[in-house]
Structure formats: C-alpha cells, structure tokens
mmCIF file of C-alpha atoms and ligand atoms in Angstrom:
data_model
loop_
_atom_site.group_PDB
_atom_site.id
_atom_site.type_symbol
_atom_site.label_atom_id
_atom_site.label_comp_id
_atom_site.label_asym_id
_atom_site.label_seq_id
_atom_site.Cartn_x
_atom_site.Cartn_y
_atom_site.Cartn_z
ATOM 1 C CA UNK R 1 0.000 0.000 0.000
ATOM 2 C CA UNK R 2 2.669 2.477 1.123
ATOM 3 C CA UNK R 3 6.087 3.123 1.024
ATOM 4 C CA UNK R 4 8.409 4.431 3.039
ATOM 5 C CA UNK R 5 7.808 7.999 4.558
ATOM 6 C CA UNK R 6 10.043 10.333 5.632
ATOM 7 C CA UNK R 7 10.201 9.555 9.367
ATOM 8 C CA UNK R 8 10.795 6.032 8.595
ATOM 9 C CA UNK R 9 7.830 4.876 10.703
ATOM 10 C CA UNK R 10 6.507 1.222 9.507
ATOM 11 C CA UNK R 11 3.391 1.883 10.335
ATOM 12 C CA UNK R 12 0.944 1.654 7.443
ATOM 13 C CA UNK R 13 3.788 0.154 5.645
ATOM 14 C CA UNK R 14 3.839 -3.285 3.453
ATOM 15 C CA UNK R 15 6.545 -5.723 3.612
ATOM 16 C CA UNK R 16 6.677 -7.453 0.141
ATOM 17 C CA UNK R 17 10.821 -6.787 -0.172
ATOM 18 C CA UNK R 18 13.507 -7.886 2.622
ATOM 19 C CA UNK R 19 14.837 -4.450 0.499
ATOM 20 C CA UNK R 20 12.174 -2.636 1.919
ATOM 21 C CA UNK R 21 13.402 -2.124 5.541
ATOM 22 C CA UNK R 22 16.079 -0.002 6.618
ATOM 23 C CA UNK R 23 19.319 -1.180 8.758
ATOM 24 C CA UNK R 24 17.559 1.380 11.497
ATOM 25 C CA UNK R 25 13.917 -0.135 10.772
ATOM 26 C CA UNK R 26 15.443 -3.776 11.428
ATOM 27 C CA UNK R 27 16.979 -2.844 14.411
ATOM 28 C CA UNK R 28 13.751 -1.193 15.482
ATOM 29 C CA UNK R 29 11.892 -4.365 14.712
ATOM 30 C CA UNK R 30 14.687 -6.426 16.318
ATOM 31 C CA UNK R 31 14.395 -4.346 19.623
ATOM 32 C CA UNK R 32 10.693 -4.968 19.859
ATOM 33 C CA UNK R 33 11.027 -8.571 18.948
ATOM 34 C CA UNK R 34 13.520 -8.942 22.081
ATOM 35 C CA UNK R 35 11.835 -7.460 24.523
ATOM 36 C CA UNK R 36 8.607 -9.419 23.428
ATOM 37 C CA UNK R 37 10.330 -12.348 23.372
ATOM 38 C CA UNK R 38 11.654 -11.770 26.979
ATOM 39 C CA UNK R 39 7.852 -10.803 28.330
ATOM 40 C CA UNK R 40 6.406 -14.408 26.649
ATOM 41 C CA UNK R 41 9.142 -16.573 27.914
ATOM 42 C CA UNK R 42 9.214 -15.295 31.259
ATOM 43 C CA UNK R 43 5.278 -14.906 31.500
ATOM 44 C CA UNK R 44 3.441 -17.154 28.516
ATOM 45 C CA UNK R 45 1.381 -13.321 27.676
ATOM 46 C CA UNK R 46 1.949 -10.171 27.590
ATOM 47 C CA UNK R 47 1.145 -7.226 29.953
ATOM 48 C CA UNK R 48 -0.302 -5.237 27.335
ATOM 49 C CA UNK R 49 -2.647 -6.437 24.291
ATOM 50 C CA UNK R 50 -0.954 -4.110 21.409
ATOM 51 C CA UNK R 51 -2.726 -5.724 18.982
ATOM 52 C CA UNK R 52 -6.380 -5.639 20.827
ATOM 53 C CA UNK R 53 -9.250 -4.998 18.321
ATOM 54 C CA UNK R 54 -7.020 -5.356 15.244
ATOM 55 C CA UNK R 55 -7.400 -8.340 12.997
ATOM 56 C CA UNK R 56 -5.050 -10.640 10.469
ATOM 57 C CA UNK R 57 -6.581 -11.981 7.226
ATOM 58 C CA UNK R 58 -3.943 -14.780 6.398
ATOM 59 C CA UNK R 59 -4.390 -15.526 2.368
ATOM 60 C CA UNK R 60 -2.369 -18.725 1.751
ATOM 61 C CA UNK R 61 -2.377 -20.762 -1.804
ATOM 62 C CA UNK R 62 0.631 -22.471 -0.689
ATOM 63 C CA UNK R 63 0.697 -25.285 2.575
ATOM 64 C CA UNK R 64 1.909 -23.747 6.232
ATOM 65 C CA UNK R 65 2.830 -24.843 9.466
ATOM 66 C CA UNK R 66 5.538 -21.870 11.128
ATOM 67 C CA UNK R 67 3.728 -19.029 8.997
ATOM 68 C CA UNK R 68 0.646 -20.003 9.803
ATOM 69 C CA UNK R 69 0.930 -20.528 13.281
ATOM 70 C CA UNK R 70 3.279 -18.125 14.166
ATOM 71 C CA UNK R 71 1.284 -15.174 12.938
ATOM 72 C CA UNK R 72 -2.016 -16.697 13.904
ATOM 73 C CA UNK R 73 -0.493 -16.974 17.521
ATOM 74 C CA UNK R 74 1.118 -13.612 17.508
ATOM 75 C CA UNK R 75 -1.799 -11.979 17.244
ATOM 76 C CA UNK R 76 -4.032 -13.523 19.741
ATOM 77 C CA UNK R 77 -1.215 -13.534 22.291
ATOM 78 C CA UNK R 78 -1.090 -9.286 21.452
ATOM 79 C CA UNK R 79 -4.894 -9.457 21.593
ATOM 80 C CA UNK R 80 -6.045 -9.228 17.879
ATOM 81 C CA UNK R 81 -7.635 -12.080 16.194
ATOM 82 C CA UNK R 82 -6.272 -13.561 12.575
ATOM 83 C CA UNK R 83 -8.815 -15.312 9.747
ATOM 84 C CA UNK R 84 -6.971 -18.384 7.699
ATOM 85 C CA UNK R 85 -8.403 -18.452 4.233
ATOM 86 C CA UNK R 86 -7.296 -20.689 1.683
ATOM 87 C CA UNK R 87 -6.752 -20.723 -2.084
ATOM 88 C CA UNK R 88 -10.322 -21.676 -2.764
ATOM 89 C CA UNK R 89 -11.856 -18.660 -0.890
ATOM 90 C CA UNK R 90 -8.958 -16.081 -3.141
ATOM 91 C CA UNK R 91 -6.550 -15.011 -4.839
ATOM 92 C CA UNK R 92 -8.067 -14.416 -8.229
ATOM 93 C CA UNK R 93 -9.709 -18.140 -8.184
ATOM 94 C CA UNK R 94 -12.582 -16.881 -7.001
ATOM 95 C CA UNK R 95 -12.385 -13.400 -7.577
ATOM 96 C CA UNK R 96 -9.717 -11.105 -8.769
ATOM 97 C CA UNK R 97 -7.167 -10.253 -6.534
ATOM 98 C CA UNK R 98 -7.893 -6.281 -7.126
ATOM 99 C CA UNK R 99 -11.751 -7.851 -5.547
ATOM 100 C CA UNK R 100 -10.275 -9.522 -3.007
ATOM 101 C CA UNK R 101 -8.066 -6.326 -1.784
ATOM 102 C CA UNK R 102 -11.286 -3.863 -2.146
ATOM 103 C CA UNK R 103 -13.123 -6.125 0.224
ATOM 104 C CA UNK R 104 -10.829 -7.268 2.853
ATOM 105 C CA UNK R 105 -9.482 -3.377 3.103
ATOM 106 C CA UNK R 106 -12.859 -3.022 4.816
ATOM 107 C CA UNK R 107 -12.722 -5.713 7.140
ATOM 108 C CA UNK R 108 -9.461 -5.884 8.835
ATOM 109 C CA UNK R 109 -6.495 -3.879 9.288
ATOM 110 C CA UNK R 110 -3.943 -6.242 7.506
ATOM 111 C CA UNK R 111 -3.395 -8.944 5.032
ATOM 112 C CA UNK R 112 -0.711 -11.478 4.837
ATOM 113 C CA UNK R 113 -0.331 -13.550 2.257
ATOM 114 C CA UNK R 114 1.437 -16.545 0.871
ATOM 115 C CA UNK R 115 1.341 -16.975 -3.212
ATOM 116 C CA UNK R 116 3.187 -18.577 -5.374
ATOM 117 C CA UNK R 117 3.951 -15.737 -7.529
ATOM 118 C CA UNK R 118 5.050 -12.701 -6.335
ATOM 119 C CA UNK R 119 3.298 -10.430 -8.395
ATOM 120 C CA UNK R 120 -0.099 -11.612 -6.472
ATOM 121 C CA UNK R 121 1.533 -10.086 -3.589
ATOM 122 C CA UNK R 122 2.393 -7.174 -5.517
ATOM 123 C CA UNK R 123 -0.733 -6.881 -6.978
ATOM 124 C CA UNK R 124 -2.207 -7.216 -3.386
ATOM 125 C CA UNK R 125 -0.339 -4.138 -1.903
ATOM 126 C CA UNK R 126 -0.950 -2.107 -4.796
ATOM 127 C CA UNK R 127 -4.721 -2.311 -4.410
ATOM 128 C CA UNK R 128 -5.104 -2.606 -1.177
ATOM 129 C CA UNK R 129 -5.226 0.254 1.260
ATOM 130 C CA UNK R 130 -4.089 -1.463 4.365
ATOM 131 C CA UNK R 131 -0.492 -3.237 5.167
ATOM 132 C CA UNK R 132 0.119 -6.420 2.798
ATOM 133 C CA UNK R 133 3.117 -8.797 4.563
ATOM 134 C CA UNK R 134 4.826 -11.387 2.549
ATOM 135 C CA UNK R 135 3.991 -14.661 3.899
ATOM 136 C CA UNK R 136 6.285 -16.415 0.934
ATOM 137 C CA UNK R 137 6.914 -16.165 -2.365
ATOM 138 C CA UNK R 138 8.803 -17.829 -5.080
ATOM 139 C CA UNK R 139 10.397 -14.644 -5.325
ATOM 140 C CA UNK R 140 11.065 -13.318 -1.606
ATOM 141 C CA UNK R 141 10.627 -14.625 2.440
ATOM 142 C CA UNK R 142 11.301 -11.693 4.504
ATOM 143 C CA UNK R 143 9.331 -12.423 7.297
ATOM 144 C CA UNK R 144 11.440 -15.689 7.546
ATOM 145 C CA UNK R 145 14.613 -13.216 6.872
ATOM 146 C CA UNK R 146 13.953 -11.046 9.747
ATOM 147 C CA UNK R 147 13.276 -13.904 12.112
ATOM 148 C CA UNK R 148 16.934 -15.372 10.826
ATOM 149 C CA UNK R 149 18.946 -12.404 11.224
ATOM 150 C CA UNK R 150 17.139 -11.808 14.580
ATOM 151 C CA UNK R 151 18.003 -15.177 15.583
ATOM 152 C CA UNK R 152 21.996 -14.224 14.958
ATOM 153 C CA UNK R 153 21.360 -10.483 15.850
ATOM 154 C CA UNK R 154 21.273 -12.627 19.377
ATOM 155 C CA UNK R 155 24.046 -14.425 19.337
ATOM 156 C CA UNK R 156 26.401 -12.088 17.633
ATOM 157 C CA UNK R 157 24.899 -8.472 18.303
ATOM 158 C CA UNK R 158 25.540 -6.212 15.377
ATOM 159 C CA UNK R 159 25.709 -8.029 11.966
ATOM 160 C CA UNK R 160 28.327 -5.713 10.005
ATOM 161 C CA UNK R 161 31.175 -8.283 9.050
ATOM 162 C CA UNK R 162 28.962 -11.611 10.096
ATOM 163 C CA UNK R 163 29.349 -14.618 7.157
ATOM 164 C CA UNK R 164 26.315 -16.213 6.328
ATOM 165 C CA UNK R 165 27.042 -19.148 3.748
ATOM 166 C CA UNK R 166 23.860 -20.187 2.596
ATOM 167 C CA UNK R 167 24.663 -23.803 0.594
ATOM 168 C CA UNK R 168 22.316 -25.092 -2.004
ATOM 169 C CA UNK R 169 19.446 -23.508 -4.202
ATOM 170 C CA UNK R 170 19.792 -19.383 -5.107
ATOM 171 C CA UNK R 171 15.713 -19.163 -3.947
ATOM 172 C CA UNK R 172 13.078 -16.954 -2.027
ATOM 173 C CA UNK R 173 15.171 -17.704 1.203
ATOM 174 C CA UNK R 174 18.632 -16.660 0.025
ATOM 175 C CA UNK R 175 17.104 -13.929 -1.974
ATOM 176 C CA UNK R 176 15.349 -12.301 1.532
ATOM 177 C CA UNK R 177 18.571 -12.850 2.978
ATOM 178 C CA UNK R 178 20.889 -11.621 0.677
ATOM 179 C CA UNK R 179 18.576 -8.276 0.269
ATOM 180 C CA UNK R 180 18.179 -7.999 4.827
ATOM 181 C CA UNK R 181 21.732 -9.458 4.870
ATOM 182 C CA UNK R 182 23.156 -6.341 2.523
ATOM 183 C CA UNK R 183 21.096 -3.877 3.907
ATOM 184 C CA UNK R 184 23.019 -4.960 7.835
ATOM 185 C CA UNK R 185 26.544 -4.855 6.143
ATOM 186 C CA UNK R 186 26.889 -9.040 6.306
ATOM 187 C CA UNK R 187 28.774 -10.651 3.913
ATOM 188 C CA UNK R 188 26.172 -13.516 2.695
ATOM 189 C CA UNK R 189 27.674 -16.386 0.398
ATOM 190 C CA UNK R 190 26.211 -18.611 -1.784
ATOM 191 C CA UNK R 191 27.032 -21.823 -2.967
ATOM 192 C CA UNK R 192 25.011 -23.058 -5.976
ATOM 193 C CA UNK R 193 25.115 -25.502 -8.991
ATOM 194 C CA UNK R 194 25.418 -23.337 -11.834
ATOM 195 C CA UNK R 195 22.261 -23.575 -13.058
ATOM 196 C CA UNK R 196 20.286 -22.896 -10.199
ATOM 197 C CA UNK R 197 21.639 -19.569 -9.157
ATOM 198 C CA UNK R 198 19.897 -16.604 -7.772
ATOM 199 C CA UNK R 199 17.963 -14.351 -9.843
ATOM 200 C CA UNK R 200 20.109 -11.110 -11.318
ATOM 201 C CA UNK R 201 18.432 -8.089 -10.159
ATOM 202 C CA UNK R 202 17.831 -9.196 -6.956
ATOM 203 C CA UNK R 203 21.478 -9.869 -6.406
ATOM 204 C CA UNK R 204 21.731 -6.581 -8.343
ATOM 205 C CA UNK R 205 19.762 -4.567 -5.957
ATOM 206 C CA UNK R 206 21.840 -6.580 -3.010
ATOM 207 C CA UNK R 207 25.025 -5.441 -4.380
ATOM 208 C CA UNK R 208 23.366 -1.746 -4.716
ATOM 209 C CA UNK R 209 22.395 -2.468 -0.677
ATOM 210 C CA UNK R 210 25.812 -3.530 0.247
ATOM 211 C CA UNK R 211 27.629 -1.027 -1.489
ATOM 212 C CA UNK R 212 26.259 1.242 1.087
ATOM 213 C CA UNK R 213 26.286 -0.576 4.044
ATOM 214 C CA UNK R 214 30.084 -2.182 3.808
ATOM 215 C CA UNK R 215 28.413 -5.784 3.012
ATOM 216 C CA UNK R 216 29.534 -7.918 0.553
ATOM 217 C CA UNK R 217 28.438 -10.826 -1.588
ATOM 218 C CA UNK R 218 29.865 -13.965 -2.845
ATOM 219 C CA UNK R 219 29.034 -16.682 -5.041
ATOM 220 C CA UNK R 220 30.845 -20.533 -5.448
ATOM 221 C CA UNK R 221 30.390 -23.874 -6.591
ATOM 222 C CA UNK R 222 31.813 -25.296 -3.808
ATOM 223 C CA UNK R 223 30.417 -25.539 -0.776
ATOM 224 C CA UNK R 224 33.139 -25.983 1.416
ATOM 225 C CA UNK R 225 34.893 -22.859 0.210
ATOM 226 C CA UNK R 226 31.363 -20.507 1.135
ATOM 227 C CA UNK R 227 31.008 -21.940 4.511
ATOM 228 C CA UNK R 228 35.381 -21.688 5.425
ATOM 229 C CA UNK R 229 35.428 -19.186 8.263
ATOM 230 C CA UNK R 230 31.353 -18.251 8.185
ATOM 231 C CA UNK R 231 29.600 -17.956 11.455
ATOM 232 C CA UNK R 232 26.239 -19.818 9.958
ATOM 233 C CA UNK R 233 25.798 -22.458 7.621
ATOM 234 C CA UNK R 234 22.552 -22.306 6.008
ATOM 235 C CA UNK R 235 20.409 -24.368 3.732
ATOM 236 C CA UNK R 236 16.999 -24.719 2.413
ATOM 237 C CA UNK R 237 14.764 -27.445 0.764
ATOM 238 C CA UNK R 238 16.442 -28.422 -2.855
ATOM 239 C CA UNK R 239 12.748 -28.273 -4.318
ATOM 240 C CA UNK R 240 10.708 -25.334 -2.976
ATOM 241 C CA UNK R 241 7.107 -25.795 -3.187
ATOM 242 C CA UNK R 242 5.684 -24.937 -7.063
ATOM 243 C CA UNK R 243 8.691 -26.952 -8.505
ATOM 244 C CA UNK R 244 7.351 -30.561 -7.375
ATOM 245 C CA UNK R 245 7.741 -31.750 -10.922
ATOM 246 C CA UNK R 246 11.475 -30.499 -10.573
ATOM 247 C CA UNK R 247 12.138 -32.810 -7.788
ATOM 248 C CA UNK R 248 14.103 -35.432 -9.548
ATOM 249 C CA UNK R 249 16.522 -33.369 -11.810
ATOM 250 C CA UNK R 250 17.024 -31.448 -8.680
ATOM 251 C CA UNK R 251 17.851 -33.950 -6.551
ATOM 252 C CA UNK R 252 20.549 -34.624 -8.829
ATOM 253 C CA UNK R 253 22.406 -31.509 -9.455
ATOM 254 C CA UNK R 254 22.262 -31.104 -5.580
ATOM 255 C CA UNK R 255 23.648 -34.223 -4.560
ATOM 256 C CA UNK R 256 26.990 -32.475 -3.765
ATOM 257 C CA UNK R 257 24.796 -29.633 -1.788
ATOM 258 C CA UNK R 258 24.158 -31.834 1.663
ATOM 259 C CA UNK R 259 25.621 -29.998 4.982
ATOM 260 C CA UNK R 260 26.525 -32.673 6.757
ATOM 261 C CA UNK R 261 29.001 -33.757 9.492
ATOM 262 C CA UNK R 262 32.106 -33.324 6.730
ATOM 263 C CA UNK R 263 30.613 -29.929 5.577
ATOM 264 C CA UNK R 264 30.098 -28.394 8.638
ATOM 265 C CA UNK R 265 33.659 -29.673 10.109
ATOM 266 C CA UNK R 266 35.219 -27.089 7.650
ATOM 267 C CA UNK R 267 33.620 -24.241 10.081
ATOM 268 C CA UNK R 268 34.005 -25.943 13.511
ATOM 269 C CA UNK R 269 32.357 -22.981 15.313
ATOM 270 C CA UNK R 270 29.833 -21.643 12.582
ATOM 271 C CA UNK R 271 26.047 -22.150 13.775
ATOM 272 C CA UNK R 272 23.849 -24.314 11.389
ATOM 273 C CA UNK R 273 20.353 -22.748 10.103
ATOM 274 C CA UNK R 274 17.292 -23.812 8.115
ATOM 275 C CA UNK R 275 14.100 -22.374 7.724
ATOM 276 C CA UNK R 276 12.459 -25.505 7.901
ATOM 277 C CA UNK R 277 10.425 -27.871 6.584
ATOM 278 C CA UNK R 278 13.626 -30.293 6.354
ATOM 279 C CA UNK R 279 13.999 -32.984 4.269
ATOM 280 C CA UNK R 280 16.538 -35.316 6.434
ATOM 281 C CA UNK R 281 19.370 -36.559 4.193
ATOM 282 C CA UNK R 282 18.644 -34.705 1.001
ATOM 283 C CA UNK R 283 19.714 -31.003 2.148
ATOM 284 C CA UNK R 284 20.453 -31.441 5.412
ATOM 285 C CA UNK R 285 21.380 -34.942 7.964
ATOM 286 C CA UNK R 286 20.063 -35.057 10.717
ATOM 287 C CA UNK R 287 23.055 -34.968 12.789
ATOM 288 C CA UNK R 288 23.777 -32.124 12.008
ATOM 289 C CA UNK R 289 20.037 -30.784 12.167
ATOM 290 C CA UNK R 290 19.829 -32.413 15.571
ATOM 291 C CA UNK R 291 23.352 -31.633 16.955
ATOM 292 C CA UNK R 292 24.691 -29.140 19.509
ATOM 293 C CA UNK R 293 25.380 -25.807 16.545
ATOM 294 C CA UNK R 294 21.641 -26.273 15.357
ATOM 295 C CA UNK R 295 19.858 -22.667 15.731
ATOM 296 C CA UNK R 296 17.059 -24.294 13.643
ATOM 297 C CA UNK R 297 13.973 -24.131 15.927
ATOM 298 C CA UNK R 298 15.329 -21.293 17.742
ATOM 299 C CA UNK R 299 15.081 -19.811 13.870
ATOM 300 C CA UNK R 300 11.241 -21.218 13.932
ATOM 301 C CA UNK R 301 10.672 -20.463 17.334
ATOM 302 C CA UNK R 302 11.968 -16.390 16.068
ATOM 303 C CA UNK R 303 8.801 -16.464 13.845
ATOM 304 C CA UNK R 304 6.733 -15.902 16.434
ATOM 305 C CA UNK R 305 8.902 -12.801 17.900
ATOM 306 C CA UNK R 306 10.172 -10.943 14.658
ATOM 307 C CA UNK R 307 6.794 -11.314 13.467
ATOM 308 C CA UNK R 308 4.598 -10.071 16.712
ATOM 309 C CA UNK R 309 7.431 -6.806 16.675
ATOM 310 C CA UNK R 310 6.569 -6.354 12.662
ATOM 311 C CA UNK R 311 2.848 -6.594 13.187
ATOM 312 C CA UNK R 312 3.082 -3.910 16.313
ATOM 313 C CA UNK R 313 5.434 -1.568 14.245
ATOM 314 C CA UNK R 314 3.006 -1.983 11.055
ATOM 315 C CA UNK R 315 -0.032 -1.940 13.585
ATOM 316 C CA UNK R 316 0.308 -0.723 16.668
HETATM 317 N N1 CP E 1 9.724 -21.596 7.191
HETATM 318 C C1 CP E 1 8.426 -21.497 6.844
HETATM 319 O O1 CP E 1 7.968 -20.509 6.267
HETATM 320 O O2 CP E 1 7.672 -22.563 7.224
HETATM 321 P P1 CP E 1 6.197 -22.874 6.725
HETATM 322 O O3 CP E 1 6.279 -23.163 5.256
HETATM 323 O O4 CP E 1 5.750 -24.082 7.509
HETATM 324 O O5 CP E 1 5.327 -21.682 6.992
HETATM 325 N N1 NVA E 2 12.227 -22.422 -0.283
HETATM 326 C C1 NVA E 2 11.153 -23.059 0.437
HETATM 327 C C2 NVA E 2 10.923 -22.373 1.741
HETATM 328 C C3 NVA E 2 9.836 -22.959 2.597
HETATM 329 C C4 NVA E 2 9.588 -22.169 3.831
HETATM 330 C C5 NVA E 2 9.897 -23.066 -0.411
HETATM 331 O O1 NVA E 2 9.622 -22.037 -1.042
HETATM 332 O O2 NVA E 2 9.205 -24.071 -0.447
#
C-alpha cells in the first residue's frame, strides 16, 4: 500500500521486499522482537494487548505450518484475532485479486499472504489500502529473513562483518537474505550448482544495498569454500514448493549440496540454520540438524517474535 515515509515509521507500511526495511527499521523491529520475546518466555502473555481490536486476514495458496501458526499466535497472544483463508476462498480463483483487496481493506487492518507468484503479492499491496506482509513467495521470504537475522542479531549483536554461507538452491530464502543481509553490512555467500543460481536483479539490488552498508556478496560452486570461516551455515529445501515436478533433476544436481558432518567440520564454530520444513538426508542430515550448533527451531521459534514486533510496528 505504502512506502516508506520520511520519518521512517513502519506503520501503514507493506513488507513485500527484505529491500524494503532499513538497517535502522530492522533494528527497530529487532528491539521490539527482544523485549517481546523476553515478556512471553518469562510470562506465557503479555502485559499489554498491542494488537487488541485489530485483525489478520492470512491468504495462503501455498501449505503452512511456522507461517501459519506463528502469525495466527502472535496476534491472539497481542490481543487481535487472525482469519486463515485458503486458495479456494482467493486469490483471483474466485475473484480477482484487485476484488479480493477492495473487500478485505474493509474488514481488517492487515493482510498477509502466501502466493506462489510474487506479483499476487504485488498486486495485493498495490490495491489494497491497508499493510500487505509477505507470507512467501517464489520470489522473496522476509518475514522468515527477519526472524533469521534476529536469531543471529542474538548471538552475535551487530551483523556488520557476520558470514552467512547459505549452501544449495539461489531461492526466495537466500534472496530475503541476501537483500536484509546487505542492507546490515553481512557478507552472505552462496554456494550453488550453476544452473540454479539466484535471480540477477535481486542480487543486483543486493550489491546496490551492500555497497552502502560495507556488506559484501559472494558466489561458489563449492560448498566448502562458502562456509570456510562463516559464522552460519545455512540451507533450504532443494525443491521449494511450485517446482514438485522439478524434484528429480534437482535432486541430482544437488547431490553435492548436503551440509553434513564433513561440511560443517570445515567451520568448527559456525552455527547451522534452516528455515524448515527439512527434508533429512537430502539437504540437510540429521546430525547435524539435531546436533549441539543447530539454531534451527530457535530460527522457527523467532517467527513468532520478529513477526509479533513487525505486526506492532506496522499496527500498533
Ligand atoms: N519456514 C516457513 O515458512 O515454514 P512454513 O512453510 O511451515 O510456513
Ligand atoms: N524455499 C522453500 C521455503 C519454505 C519455507 C519453499 O519455497 O518451499
């Protein structure tokens, strides 16, 4: 719906880009996101409802357990409510998405949305005159970005110089975290089969975000040389969902892709990361999934806080 004003308040704002929040807009979400965090752990609810009144409409055409839940649970736990609708109900099966924007404008105060392609989303925040969030695209995850970079915003404190080596597919994951990864000054590797790189102008607009922030970019074939020295290992599923009939072909030309125990023992200190779902012994073993440098469900479990500290920013 909006873009960024000049005070650089997120309220009103959309989130369809990881490149459309500011280093000082992360941190602001980041701050919010720890201190809710500290109030839920320590007390399972919060003092004060920020959310109370306001409601969620959660469009998803794609399947959902940690977007789903997370925002569903954020907002009751701020005291808002969130509606699940599925792909029968919209997103241009129905009605057209333009429709679908005009009417939900009037009935809640936000929409977030998982599509397959990301002009839907677009097309969502254009028409719409309320906040559209990204809930996943084939293009972009930033919500699932933000909850990453929280996640080693905690262990590490500021990002500027932190290696992320992301191993495997150039997709919506790296592409969120190349764009929030840039924009903190991290330097965020990627190591990819050839033909399954990243798309150019996102890295393009990454390199434009790093330029100014002191972050850098890199790009291998070979895993072991991205994740030498990194403080997280990441991967992702080799077939993200729409590509099903990929599957095979994939599974070949990432065979070399796995972190596993030999990958991860050429960074003997760097944290391993997933956005999860896993597959277990395609992209990932579960040794190391399961073993002691595994932020993986503190990642999913970071959902829930990045995303309650978006809403209120967006919301509140
Ligand atoms: N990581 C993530 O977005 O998980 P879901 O697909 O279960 O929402
Ligand atoms: N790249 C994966 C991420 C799932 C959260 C997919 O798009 O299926």
């Amino acid at each position: 719906m909006t873009t960024a004003d000049a005070a650089g308040s997120l309220r009103g704002r959309d989130l369809i880009s990881a490149a459309d929040l500011s280093a000082a807009e992360v941190r602001t979400i980041f701050a919010r996101a720890a201190a809710l965090k500290a109030e839920f752990r320590a007390e399972r609810r919060h003092a004060d409802p920020l959310l109370r009144g306001r409601t969620l409409a959660m469009l998803f055409q794609r399947p959902s357990l940690r977007t789903r839940v997370t925002f569903e649970a954020g907002m009751t736990q701020l005291g808002g409510h969130a509606i699940y609708l599925t792909e029968d109900v919209v997103m241009g099966a129905r009605e057209a998405v333009r429709d679908v924007a005009r009417n939900l404008e009037r009935f809640v105060d936000a929409i977030m949305a998982r599509t397959g392609p990301h002009q839907v989303v677009e097309e969502l925040a254009a028409q719409a005159t309320i906040p559209v969030i990204n809930g996943l695209t084939l293009r972009e995850h930033p919500c699932q970005a933000l909850a990453d970079l929280f996640t080693l915003h905690e262990r590490f404190g500021d990002l500027r110089g932190v290696v992320l080596a992301f191993v495997g597919d150039g997709n919506n994951v790296y592409h969120s975290l190349a764009l929030l990864g840039s924009t903190l000054g991290m330097e965020i590797r990627l190591a990819h089969p050839a033909e399954y790189g990243p798309n150019e102008r996102i890295v393009a607009r990454a390199r434009e975000l790093a330029g100014a922030s002191g972050g850098r970019l890199v790009f291998t074939s070979e895993p072991a040389d991205a994740v030498r020295g990194a403080a997280a290992i990441y991967t992702d599923a080799w077939t993200s969902m729409g590509q099903e009939a990929e599957a095979e072909e994939r599974r070949e030309a990432f065979r070399n892709y796995q972190v596993n125990a030999a990958l991860a023992a050429e960074a003997p200190d760097a944290l391993v990361m997933h956005c999860l779902p896993a597959h277990r012994g395609e992209e990932i073993t579960s040794e190391v999934m399961d073993g002691p440098r595994s932020v993986i469900f503190e990642q999913s479990e970071n959902r829930l806080h990045a995303q309650k500290a978006l809403l209120v920013e967006c919301l509140g």
